[in-house]
Short mmCIF file of C-alpha atoms in Angstrom, two decimals:
data_model
loop_
_atom_site.label_atom_id
_atom_site.label_comp_id
_atom_site.label_asym_id
_atom_site.label_seq_id
_atom_site.Cartn_x
_atom_site.Cartn_y
_atom_site.Cartn_z
CA UNK A 1 94.22 10.24 12.55
CA UNK A 2 92.68 7.71 10.16
CA UNK A 3 95.24 5.58 8.38
CA UNK A 4 95.89 6.33 4.71
CA UNK A 5 95.54 2.59 4.07
CA UNK A 6 91.80 3.38 4.02
CA UNK A 7 92.24 4.60 0.45
CA UNK A 8 93.98 1.53 -0.97
CA UNK A 9 92.14 -0.53 -3.57
CA UNK A 10 91.66 -4.00 -2.08
CA UNK A 11 89.58 -5.53 -4.86
CA UNK A 12 92.59 -7.17 -6.52
CA UNK A 13 93.23 -9.59 -3.64
CA UNK A 14 90.61 -12.05 -4.86
CA UNK A 15 91.86 -15.55 -5.56
CA UNK A 16 92.73 -16.58 -9.11
CA UNK A 17 89.77 -18.03 -10.99
CA UNK A 18 88.88 -21.55 -9.90
CA UNK A 19 90.95 -21.62 -6.71
CA UNK A 20 89.67 -21.76 -3.15
CA UNK A 21 91.40 -21.40 0.20
CA UNK A 22 91.40 -24.25 2.72
CA UNK A 23 89.70 -23.27 6.00
CA UNK A 24 90.88 -25.15 9.10
CA UNK A 25 89.90 -24.83 12.76
CA UNK A 26 91.79 -26.36 15.69
CA UNK A 27 89.58 -27.01 18.68
CA UNK A 28 92.38 -27.37 21.26
CA UNK A 29 95.20 -24.90 22.05
CA UNK A 30 98.22 -25.31 19.78
CA UNK A 31 101.78 -24.78 21.02
CA UNK A 32 103.23 -21.64 19.45
CA UNK A 33 106.49 -23.21 18.24
CA UNK A 34 104.64 -26.17 16.75
CA UNK A 35 102.22 -23.83 14.97
CA UNK A 36 105.10 -21.81 13.53
CA UNK A 37 106.77 -24.94 12.17
CA UNK A 38 103.53 -26.07 10.55
CA UNK A 39 102.99 -22.62 9.02
CA UNK A 40 106.48 -22.52 7.56
CA UNK A 41 106.06 -25.99 6.04
CA UNK A 42 102.69 -25.11 4.53
CA UNK A 43 103.97 -21.78 3.19
CA UNK A 44 106.83 -23.58 1.45
CA UNK A 45 104.40 -26.08 -0.07
CA UNK A 46 102.16 -23.24 -1.29
CA UNK A 47 105.14 -21.47 -2.87
CA UNK A 48 106.04 -24.71 -4.65
CA UNK A 49 102.40 -25.07 -5.76
CA UNK A 50 102.19 -28.35 -3.89
CA UNK A 51 99.37 -27.31 -1.52
CA UNK A 52 96.41 -24.91 -1.60
CA UNK A 53 96.34 -21.68 0.34
CA UNK A 54 95.17 -21.96 3.93
CA UNK A 55 93.52 -20.02 6.74
CA UNK A 56 94.09 -21.73 10.09
CA UNK A 57 92.03 -20.68 13.11
CA UNK A 58 93.34 -21.59 16.54
CA UNK A 59 94.13 -20.53 20.08
CA UNK A 60 97.49 -20.74 21.84
CA UNK A 61 98.36 -21.56 25.44
CA UNK A 62 99.46 -18.33 27.20
CA UNK A 63 102.62 -17.00 25.55
CA UNK A 64 104.33 -13.71 24.74
CA UNK A 65 105.86 -13.35 21.30
CA UNK A 66 108.37 -10.79 20.09
CA UNK A 67 108.43 -9.68 16.46
CA UNK A 68 111.31 -8.25 14.47
CA UNK A 69 110.90 -4.82 16.13
CA UNK A 70 110.53 -6.17 19.67
CA UNK A 71 112.59 -4.76 22.56
CA UNK A 72 113.59 -6.68 25.72
CA UNK A 73 112.22 -3.92 27.95
CA UNK A 74 108.75 -4.42 26.47
CA UNK A 75 108.42 -7.54 28.65
CA UNK A 76 107.72 -6.11 32.11
CA UNK A 77 106.80 -9.35 33.89
CA UNK A 78 107.89 -12.73 32.45
CA UNK A 79 104.85 -14.60 33.76
CA UNK A 80 104.71 -16.63 30.53
CA UNK A 81 107.41 -17.69 28.04
CA UNK A 82 108.67 -15.09 25.57
CA UNK A 83 109.19 -16.57 22.10
CA UNK A 84 111.14 -14.66 19.42
CA UNK A 85 109.41 -14.84 16.05
CA UNK A 86 110.12 -13.65 12.54
CA UNK A 87 106.83 -11.84 12.08
CA UNK A 88 106.69 -8.08 11.89
CA UNK A 89 105.81 -6.03 14.95
CA UNK A 90 106.83 -5.96 18.59
CA UNK A 91 105.77 -7.84 21.72
CA UNK A 92 102.25 -9.20 22.04
CA UNK A 93 100.30 -11.78 24.01
CA UNK A 94 98.46 -14.86 22.76
CA UNK A 95 96.26 -17.05 24.90
CA UNK A 96 92.90 -18.73 25.41
CA UNK A 97 89.93 -16.59 24.42
CA UNK A 98 91.81 -14.98 21.55
CA UNK A 99 91.01 -16.05 17.99
CA UNK A 100 94.23 -16.33 16.05
CA UNK A 101 93.93 -16.62 12.28
CA UNK A 102 97.07 -17.66 10.44
CA UNK A 103 96.69 -16.64 6.81
CA UNK A 104 98.82 -18.36 4.17
CA UNK A 105 98.25 -16.80 0.76
CA UNK A 106 100.35 -16.60 -2.40
CA UNK A 107 100.63 -12.88 -3.08
CA UNK A 108 102.58 -13.53 -6.26
CA UNK A 109 99.37 -14.98 -7.72
CA UNK A 110 97.12 -12.38 -6.07
CA UNK A 111 98.89 -9.03 -5.64
CA UNK A 112 102.54 -8.61 -4.57
CA UNK A 113 101.95 -5.59 -2.33
CA UNK A 114 102.67 -6.04 1.37
CA UNK A 115 101.21 -2.70 2.45
CA UNK A 116 97.95 -3.37 0.64
CA UNK A 117 97.89 -6.89 2.09
CA UNK A 118 98.08 -5.51 5.64
CA UNK A 119 95.25 -3.13 4.76
CA UNK A 120 93.24 -6.08 3.45
CA UNK A 121 93.73 -7.93 6.76
CA UNK A 122 92.57 -4.80 8.58
CA UNK A 123 89.50 -4.67 6.36
CA UNK A 124 88.75 -8.31 7.13
CA UNK A 125 88.89 -7.57 10.86
CA UNK A 126 86.77 -4.43 10.52
CA UNK A 127 84.09 -6.38 8.66
CA UNK A 128 84.19 -9.13 11.28
CA UNK A 129 83.67 -6.63 14.09
CA UNK A 130 80.89 -4.92 12.15
CA UNK A 131 78.91 -8.17 12.34
CA UNK A 132 78.66 -7.48 16.08
CA UNK A 133 77.96 -3.74 15.67
CA UNK A 134 81.49 -2.84 16.78
CA UNK A 135 83.21 -0.09 14.82
CA UNK A 136 86.85 -1.01 14.30
CA UNK A 137 89.19 1.61 12.87
CA UNK A 138 92.70 1.91 11.41
CA UNK A 139 95.25 4.38 12.72
CA UNK A 140 98.10 6.12 10.90
CA UNK A 141 100.75 5.40 13.54
CA UNK A 142 99.42 2.16 15.02
CA UNK A 143 99.02 -1.14 13.18
CA UNK A 144 96.02 -3.24 14.10
CA UNK A 145 92.38 -2.39 14.64
CA UNK A 146 91.15 -0.03 17.36
CA UNK A 147 87.87 0.96 18.99
CA UNK A 148 87.13 4.35 20.51
CA UNK A 149 86.45 4.38 24.27
CA UNK A 150 84.73 7.66 25.17
CA UNK A 151 83.57 5.96 28.36
CA UNK A 152 87.21 6.06 29.54
CA UNK A 153 87.86 9.67 28.60
CA UNK A 154 88.53 12.01 25.71
CA UNK A 155 90.84 10.49 23.11
CA UNK A 156 90.93 7.03 24.69
CA UNK A 157 91.08 4.01 22.38
CA UNK A 158 91.62 0.30 22.88
CA UNK A 159 93.18 -2.23 20.56
CA UNK A 160 90.90 -5.15 19.83
CA UNK A 161 92.91 -6.93 17.14
CA UNK A 162 96.59 -7.28 16.31
CA UNK A 163 98.34 -7.96 13.00
CA UNK A 164 101.77 -9.43 12.38
CA UNK A 165 102.85 -10.92 9.07
CA UNK A 166 105.83 -12.53 7.42
CA UNK A 167 106.44 -13.50 3.81
CA UNK A 168 108.67 -16.06 2.14
CA UNK A 169 108.74 -16.23 -1.66
CA UNK A 170 105.66 -13.97 -1.58
CA UNK A 171 103.66 -16.45 0.50
CA UNK A 172 102.24 -14.95 3.68
CA UNK A 173 102.11 -16.53 7.10
CA UNK A 174 101.38 -15.48 10.67
CA UNK A 175 98.33 -13.18 10.50
CA UNK A 176 95.86 -11.69 12.95
CA UNK A 177 94.54 -12.08 16.50
CA UNK A 178 91.08 -10.88 17.59
CA UNK A 179 90.39 -10.55 21.31
CA UNK A 180 87.14 -12.38 21.97
CA UNK A 181 87.39 -13.19 25.69
CA UNK A 182 91.05 -13.42 26.76
CA UNK A 183 92.31 -12.57 30.24
CA UNK A 184 93.16 -8.93 29.58
CA UNK A 185 95.34 -8.74 32.71
CA UNK A 186 97.99 -10.73 30.84
CA UNK A 187 98.57 -7.73 28.58
CA UNK A 188 99.65 -5.73 31.64
CA UNK A 189 102.92 -7.67 31.76
CA UNK A 190 104.06 -6.24 28.41
CA UNK A 191 104.10 -3.03 26.42
CA UNK A 192 101.59 -4.27 23.82
CA UNK A 193 103.03 -3.66 20.36
CA UNK A 194 105.26 -0.94 21.82
CA UNK A 195 102.37 1.45 22.54
CA UNK A 196 103.08 3.37 25.77
CA UNK A 197 100.50 6.18 25.62
CA UNK A 198 98.15 5.63 28.62
CA UNK A 199 95.15 6.58 26.49
CA UNK A 200 95.63 3.44 24.40
CA UNK A 201 94.76 0.12 26.00
CA UNK A 202 93.51 -3.34 25.07
CA UNK A 203 89.96 -4.62 24.95
CA UNK A 204 87.90 -7.59 23.77
CA UNK A 205 84.42 -8.23 22.46
CA UNK A 206 83.29 -9.52 25.84
CA UNK A 207 84.96 -6.59 27.60
CA UNK A 208 82.82 -4.33 25.41
CA UNK A 209 79.73 -6.05 26.80
CA UNK A 210 79.04 -8.43 23.92
CA UNK A 211 78.21 -12.07 24.83
CA UNK A 212 80.03 -13.40 21.77
CA UNK A 213 81.33 -16.96 21.43
CA UNK A 214 84.36 -18.12 19.48
CA UNK A 215 82.04 -19.95 17.08
CA UNK A 216 80.16 -16.68 16.43
CA UNK A 217 83.43 -14.95 15.58
CA UNK A 218 84.52 -17.80 13.32
CA UNK A 219 81.36 -17.48 11.22
CA UNK A 220 81.75 -13.70 10.89
CA UNK A 221 85.48 -14.00 10.19
CA UNK A 222 84.94 -16.47 7.37
CA UNK A 223 82.32 -14.27 5.74
CA UNK A 224 84.64 -11.26 6.03
CA UNK A 225 87.59 -13.19 4.62
CA UNK A 226 85.59 -14.33 1.60
CA UNK A 227 84.44 -10.77 0.99
CA UNK A 228 88.04 -9.57 0.75
CA UNK A 229 90.07 -12.56 -0.46
CA UNK A 230 87.62 -14.93 -2.16
CA UNK A 231 86.09 -18.36 -1.68
CA UNK A 232 87.08 -20.92 0.94
CA UNK A 233 86.69 -24.67 0.92
CA UNK A 234 84.47 -26.59 3.31
CA UNK A 235 86.02 -26.49 6.76
CA UNK A 236 88.70 -29.11 7.20
CA UNK A 237 88.43 -31.59 10.05
CA UNK A 238 89.24 -29.92 13.33
CA UNK A 239 92.59 -30.84 14.84
CA UNK A 240 93.47 -31.07 18.50
#
């Protein structure tokens, strides 16, 4: 079933006139706890109007994270650390080959609607995938973006991108993760996002047969972000 978020009006998420969003890329894996601390500090500065909004692109070393709906039994094999986190959602995996985009926006200045914001993130992912001729879709009972897999059987679908957000004082942080070329076997150690139906798995752009690089995805992601949320600044210096 297609998610009813398809019908939401997303045009009002554009930035206020004259403002742009900082765009930052880290070229080396960033520890998850360190990234969370930096996000929280930046979100507080944005809420206080002491810093511009930010999109931060990065990869993490292999780690499992558990959101506010996570269950201990969703970790089947503790091959990597499990880190509790305040984002929404359940247990997921982050690691090399996955493009994580942490999105820090002031919804009070844009549109204070969490449901519509999640739909806007989905739209950003769908547009990014479309740049590679991949059709990403929303689902009524499953957050994230999915691709149909008729090659695996009738009704089979794989998740290609995850979403988990948190807000403080109407400033967003955490964000999305698009599977570019991660080791998909690492997802076998968890119940990804609590989905147990065997028809629903996990895939990546490379798994779908697309020789896509992280740089390719970054270009498409930025274009998609600007189409939904508005202008970004010149990329900030990459951080290690």
